[in-house]
Amino acid sequence: MTMTIDSPRSQTPAKKRTNWEKWGWVYMRVSGVLLVVLVFGHLFSNLMIGDGVHAIDFGFVGGKLSNPFWMVWDTLLLWLALIHGANGMRTIVNDYVSRPGLAKAFKVALFLSAALLILLGTFVIYTLDPCPAGADPSLVASFCATR
């Protein structure tokens, strides 16, 4: 008669862990492709249509950010670019900073700065008043009623 002893590993199911490095790698590729489209669309609409760079002023920006399409476009551009850049910097920290405490401090600083810029940028995109009270009518968007 043969007796077998079960190992403790065979009795507990394997825990599934998320491979963050793999998903960071995938994110960099997908966001890179999307960013190329978003950046060139942004540059084309700002520089090639209309009077080009000479037309960019507060009124132009206010007019663009009063359109929900451009609000979403600029929000995607902001979020993807900042997260993409922060993830790239995190990779550089992982590769070149050998002291664990310093690496952690850099990563925390990266996370906090990216989060702050995302919050502030999103706040500006969705709360910018393109027709501020008392503004010079020549500087505000053309659709604003002069007050």
PDB file of C-alpha atoms in Angstrom:
ATOM      1  CA  MET A   1       0.000   0.000   0.000  1.00  0.00           C
ATOM      2  CA  THR A   2       1.351   3.357  -1.029  1.00  0.00           C
ATOM      3  CA  MET A   3       0.805   6.414   1.096  1.00  0.00           C
ATOM      4  CA  THR A   4       0.965   9.905  -0.304  1.00  0.00           C
ATOM      5  CA  ILE A   5       1.305  13.139   1.529  1.00  0.00           C
ATOM      6  CA  ASP A   6      -0.407  16.147   0.015  1.00  0.00           C
ATOM      7  CA  SER A   7       1.664  19.277  -0.035  1.00  0.00           C
ATOM      8  CA  PRO A   8       0.090  22.408   1.428  1.00  0.00           C
ATOM      9  CA  ARG A   9       0.277  24.060  -2.005  1.00  0.00           C
ATOM     10  CA  SER A  10      -2.040  21.534  -3.595  1.00  0.00           C
ATOM     11  CA  GLN A  11      -4.801  22.351  -1.125  1.00  0.00           C
ATOM     12  CA  THR A  12      -4.854  26.139  -1.554  1.00  0.00           C
ATOM     13  CA  PRO A  13      -5.864  27.679  -4.869  1.00  0.00           C
ATOM     14  CA  ALA A  14      -3.269  29.835  -6.586  1.00  0.00           C
ATOM     15  CA  LYS A  15      -3.810  33.546  -6.048  1.00  0.00           C
ATOM     16  CA  LYS A  16      -4.177  35.597  -9.194  1.00  0.00           C
ATOM     17  CA  ARG A  17      -2.053  38.711  -9.076  1.00  0.00           C
ATOM     18  CA  THR A  18      -2.219  41.588 -11.519  1.00  0.00           C
ATOM     19  CA  ASN A  19       0.929  42.011 -13.587  1.00  0.00           C
ATOM     20  CA  TRP A  20       1.248  45.804 -13.365  1.00  0.00           C
ATOM     21  CA  GLU A  21       4.401  45.917 -15.480  1.00  0.00           C
ATOM     22  CA  LYS A  22       2.614  44.147 -18.333  1.00  0.00           C
ATOM     23  CA  TRP A  23      -0.379  46.490 -18.135  1.00  0.00           C
ATOM     24  CA  GLY A  24       1.941  49.504 -17.944  1.00  0.00           C
ATOM     25  CA  TRP A  25       3.656  48.258 -21.111  1.00  0.00           C
ATOM     26  CA  VAL A  26       0.298  47.783 -22.868  1.00  0.00           C
ATOM     27  CA  TYR A  27      -0.880  51.223 -21.711  1.00  0.00           C
ATOM     28  CA  MET A  28       2.232  52.888 -23.135  1.00  0.00           C
ATOM     29  CA  ARG A  29       1.608  51.370 -26.575  1.00  0.00           C
ATOM     30  CA  VAL A  30      -2.125  52.083 -26.709  1.00  0.00           C
ATOM     31  CA  SER A  31      -1.863  55.592 -25.264  1.00  0.00           C
ATOM     32  CA  GLY A  32       1.061  56.358 -27.596  1.00  0.00           C
ATOM     33  CA  VAL A  33      -1.058  55.593 -30.659  1.00  0.00           C
ATOM     34  CA  LEU A  34      -4.017  57.574 -29.296  1.00  0.00           C
ATOM     35  CA  LEU A  35      -1.756  60.489 -28.377  1.00  0.00           C
ATOM     36  CA  VAL A  36      -0.399  60.713 -31.923  1.00  0.00           C
ATOM     37  CA  VAL A  37      -3.970  61.112 -33.217  1.00  0.00           C
ATOM     38  CA  LEU A  38      -4.957  63.551 -30.461  1.00  0.00           C
ATOM     39  CA  VAL A  39      -1.827  65.713 -30.766  1.00  0.00           C
ATOM     40  CA  PHE A  40      -1.930  65.994 -34.548  1.00  0.00           C
ATOM     41  CA  GLY A  41      -5.682  66.703 -34.440  1.00  0.00           C
ATOM     42  CA  HIS A  42      -5.040  69.400 -31.841  1.00  0.00           C
ATOM     43  CA  LEU A  43      -2.212  70.950 -33.872  1.00  0.00           C
ATOM     44  CA  PHE A  44      -4.189  70.796 -37.114  1.00  0.00           C
ATOM     45  CA  SER A  45      -7.256  72.471 -35.619  1.00  0.00           C
ATOM     46  CA  ASN A  46      -5.201  75.185 -33.915  1.00  0.00           C
ATOM     47  CA  LEU A  47      -2.590  75.938 -36.568  1.00  0.00           C
ATOM     48  CA  MET A  48      -3.912  74.944 -39.974  1.00  0.00           C
ATOM     49  CA  ILE A  49      -7.585  75.919 -39.824  1.00  0.00           C
ATOM     50  CA  GLY A  50      -8.438  79.613 -39.881  1.00  0.00           C
ATOM     51  CA  ASP A  51      -5.694  82.204 -39.291  1.00  0.00           C
ATOM     52  CA  GLY A  52      -3.255  79.770 -37.749  1.00  0.00           C
ATOM     53  CA  VAL A  53      -1.132  80.738 -34.786  1.00  0.00           C
ATOM     54  CA  HIS A  54      -2.139  84.403 -35.072  1.00  0.00           C
ATOM     55  CA  ALA A  55      -5.735  83.525 -34.149  1.00  0.00           C
ATOM     56  CA  ILE A  56      -4.830  81.860 -30.840  1.00  0.00           C
ATOM     57  CA  ASP A  57      -5.861  84.074 -27.946  1.00  0.00           C
ATOM     58  CA  PHE A  58      -8.213  83.859 -24.973  1.00  0.00           C
ATOM     59  CA  GLY A  59     -11.256  84.125 -27.221  1.00  0.00           C
ATOM     60  CA  PHE A  60     -10.054  81.265 -29.432  1.00  0.00           C
ATOM     61  CA  VAL A  61      -9.369  78.999 -26.456  1.00  0.00           C
ATOM     62  CA  GLY A  62     -12.627  80.006 -24.775  1.00  0.00           C
ATOM     63  CA  GLY A  63     -14.544  79.287 -27.962  1.00  0.00           C
ATOM     64  CA  LYS A  64     -12.959  75.851 -28.326  1.00  0.00           C
ATOM     65  CA  LEU A  65     -13.549  74.941 -24.691  1.00  0.00           C
ATOM     66  CA  SER A  66     -17.212  75.910 -24.903  1.00  0.00           C
ATOM     67  CA  ASN A  67     -17.704  73.042 -27.377  1.00  0.00           C
ATOM     68  CA  PRO A  68     -18.263  69.645 -25.663  1.00  0.00           C
ATOM     69  CA  PHE A  69     -16.355  67.828 -28.440  1.00  0.00           C
ATOM     70  CA  TRP A  70     -13.184  69.842 -27.791  1.00  0.00           C
ATOM     71  CA  MET A  71     -13.636  69.570 -24.030  1.00  0.00           C
ATOM     72  CA  VAL A  72     -13.572  65.767 -24.285  1.00  0.00           C
ATOM     73  CA  TRP A  73     -10.730  65.876 -26.852  1.00  0.00           C
ATOM     74  CA  ASP A  74      -8.564  68.089 -24.628  1.00  0.00           C
ATOM     75  CA  THR A  75      -9.424  66.058 -21.524  1.00  0.00           C
ATOM     76  CA  LEU A  76      -8.315  62.847 -23.246  1.00  0.00           C
ATOM     77  CA  LEU A  77      -5.152  64.567 -24.436  1.00  0.00           C
ATOM     78  CA  LEU A  78      -4.389  65.866 -20.939  1.00  0.00           C
ATOM     79  CA  TRP A  79      -5.054  62.609 -19.107  1.00  0.00           C
ATOM     80  CA  LEU A  80      -3.338  60.315 -21.594  1.00  0.00           C
ATOM     81  CA  ALA A  81      -0.277  62.556 -21.935  1.00  0.00           C
ATOM     82  CA  LEU A  82       0.241  63.035 -18.206  1.00  0.00           C
ATOM     83  CA  ILE A  83      -0.274  59.384 -17.327  1.00  0.00           C
ATOM     84  CA  HIS A  84       1.902  58.315 -20.271  1.00  0.00           C
ATOM     85  CA  GLY A  85       4.672  60.689 -19.199  1.00  0.00           C
ATOM     86  CA  ALA A  86       4.459  59.729 -15.533  1.00  0.00           C
ATOM     87  CA  ASN A  87       4.547  56.029 -16.425  1.00  0.00           C
ATOM     88  CA  GLY A  88       7.625  56.633 -18.588  1.00  0.00           C
ATOM     89  CA  MET A  89       9.324  58.481 -15.749  1.00  0.00           C
ATOM     90  CA  ARG A  90       8.408  55.641 -13.370  1.00  0.00           C
ATOM     91  CA  THR A  91      10.119  53.222 -15.735  1.00  0.00           C
ATOM     92  CA  ILE A  92      13.239  55.406 -15.778  1.00  0.00           C
ATOM     93  CA  VAL A  93      13.237  55.524 -11.964  1.00  0.00           C
ATOM     94  CA  ASN A  94      12.901  51.720 -11.852  1.00  0.00           C
ATOM     95  CA  ASP A  95      15.824  51.336 -14.264  1.00  0.00           C
ATOM     96  CA  TYR A  96      18.285  53.873 -12.871  1.00  0.00           C
ATOM     97  CA  VAL A  97      17.591  54.530  -9.178  1.00  0.00           C
ATOM     98  CA  SER A  98      19.135  51.748  -7.135  1.00  0.00           C
ATOM     99  CA  ARG A  99      18.302  52.973  -3.621  1.00  0.00           C
ATOM    100  CA  PRO A 100      14.802  51.712  -2.704  1.00  0.00           C
ATOM    101  CA  GLY A 101      13.946  54.667  -0.453  1.00  0.00           C
ATOM    102  CA  LEU A 102      14.938  57.228  -3.055  1.00  0.00           C
ATOM    103  CA  ALA A 103      13.103  55.324  -5.791  1.00  0.00           C
ATOM    104  CA  LYS A 104       9.945  55.276  -3.676  1.00  0.00           C
ATOM    105  CA  ALA A 105      10.256  59.020  -2.970  1.00  0.00           C
ATOM    106  CA  PHE A 106      10.632  59.748  -6.698  1.00  0.00           C
ATOM    107  CA  LYS A 107       7.623  57.594  -7.559  1.00  0.00           C
ATOM    108  CA  VAL A 108       5.471  59.279  -4.899  1.00  0.00           C
ATOM    109  CA  ALA A 109       6.558  62.702  -6.214  1.00  0.00           C
ATOM    110  CA  LEU A 110       5.723  61.584  -9.778  1.00  0.00           C
ATOM    111  CA  PHE A 111       2.307  60.304  -8.748  1.00  0.00           C
ATOM    112  CA  LEU A 112       1.447  63.431  -6.764  1.00  0.00           C
ATOM    113  CA  SER A 113       2.604  65.853  -9.456  1.00  0.00           C
ATOM    114  CA  ALA A 114       0.765  63.966 -12.227  1.00  0.00           C
ATOM    115  CA  ALA A 115      -2.393  63.743 -10.107  1.00  0.00           C
ATOM    116  CA  LEU A 116      -2.251  67.456  -9.257  1.00  0.00           C
ATOM    117  CA  LEU A 117      -1.747  68.470 -12.892  1.00  0.00           C
ATOM    118  CA  ILE A 118      -4.564  66.179 -14.044  1.00  0.00           C
ATOM    119  CA  LEU A 119      -6.927  67.628 -11.441  1.00  0.00           C
ATOM    120  CA  LEU A 120      -6.008  71.249 -12.191  1.00  0.00           C
ATOM    121  CA  GLY A 121      -6.117  70.764 -15.965  1.00  0.00           C
ATOM    122  CA  THR A 122      -9.474  69.004 -15.844  1.00  0.00           C
ATOM    123  CA  PHE A 123     -10.813  71.716 -13.552  1.00  0.00           C
ATOM    124  CA  VAL A 124      -9.765  74.425 -16.039  1.00  0.00           C
ATOM    125  CA  ILE A 125     -11.215  72.573 -19.041  1.00  0.00           C
ATOM    126  CA  TYR A 126     -14.639  72.176 -17.447  1.00  0.00           C
ATOM    127  CA  THR A 127     -14.933  75.454 -15.546  1.00  0.00           C
ATOM    128  CA  LEU A 128     -13.402  78.003 -17.937  1.00  0.00           C
ATOM    129  CA  ASP A 129     -15.885  80.794 -18.577  1.00  0.00           C
ATOM    130  CA  PRO A 130     -15.358  81.869 -22.192  1.00  0.00           C
ATOM    131  CA  CYS A 131     -17.429  85.006 -21.599  1.00  0.00           C
ATOM    132  CA  PRO A 132     -16.105  86.571 -18.373  1.00  0.00           C
ATOM    133  CA  ALA A 133     -18.000  89.562 -17.046  1.00  0.00           C
ATOM    134  CA  GLY A 134     -16.298  92.906 -17.675  1.00  0.00           C
ATOM    135  CA  ALA A 135     -13.803  91.545 -20.227  1.00  0.00           C
ATOM    136  CA  ASP A 136     -12.657  93.554 -23.223  1.00  0.00           C
ATOM    137  CA  PRO A 137     -15.077  92.575 -26.057  1.00  0.00           C
ATOM    138  CA  SER A 138     -12.186  92.372 -28.540  1.00  0.00           C
ATOM    139  CA  LEU A 139     -10.548  89.617 -26.495  1.00  0.00           C
ATOM    140  CA  VAL A 140     -13.479  87.275 -25.788  1.00  0.00           C
ATOM    141  CA  ALA A 141     -14.961  84.671 -28.104  1.00  0.00           C
ATOM    142  CA  SER A 142     -17.110  85.918 -30.984  1.00  0.00           C
ATOM    143  CA  PHE A 143     -20.229  84.195 -29.639  1.00  0.00           C
ATOM    144  CA  CYS A 144     -20.121  86.139 -26.343  1.00  0.00           C
ATOM    145  CA  ALA A 145     -22.650  88.917 -25.929  1.00  0.00           C
ATOM    146  CA  THR A 146     -20.936  92.179 -25.029  1.00  0.00           C
ATOM    147  CA  ARG A 147     -21.937  93.328 -21.593  1.00  0.00           C
TER     148      ARG A 147
END
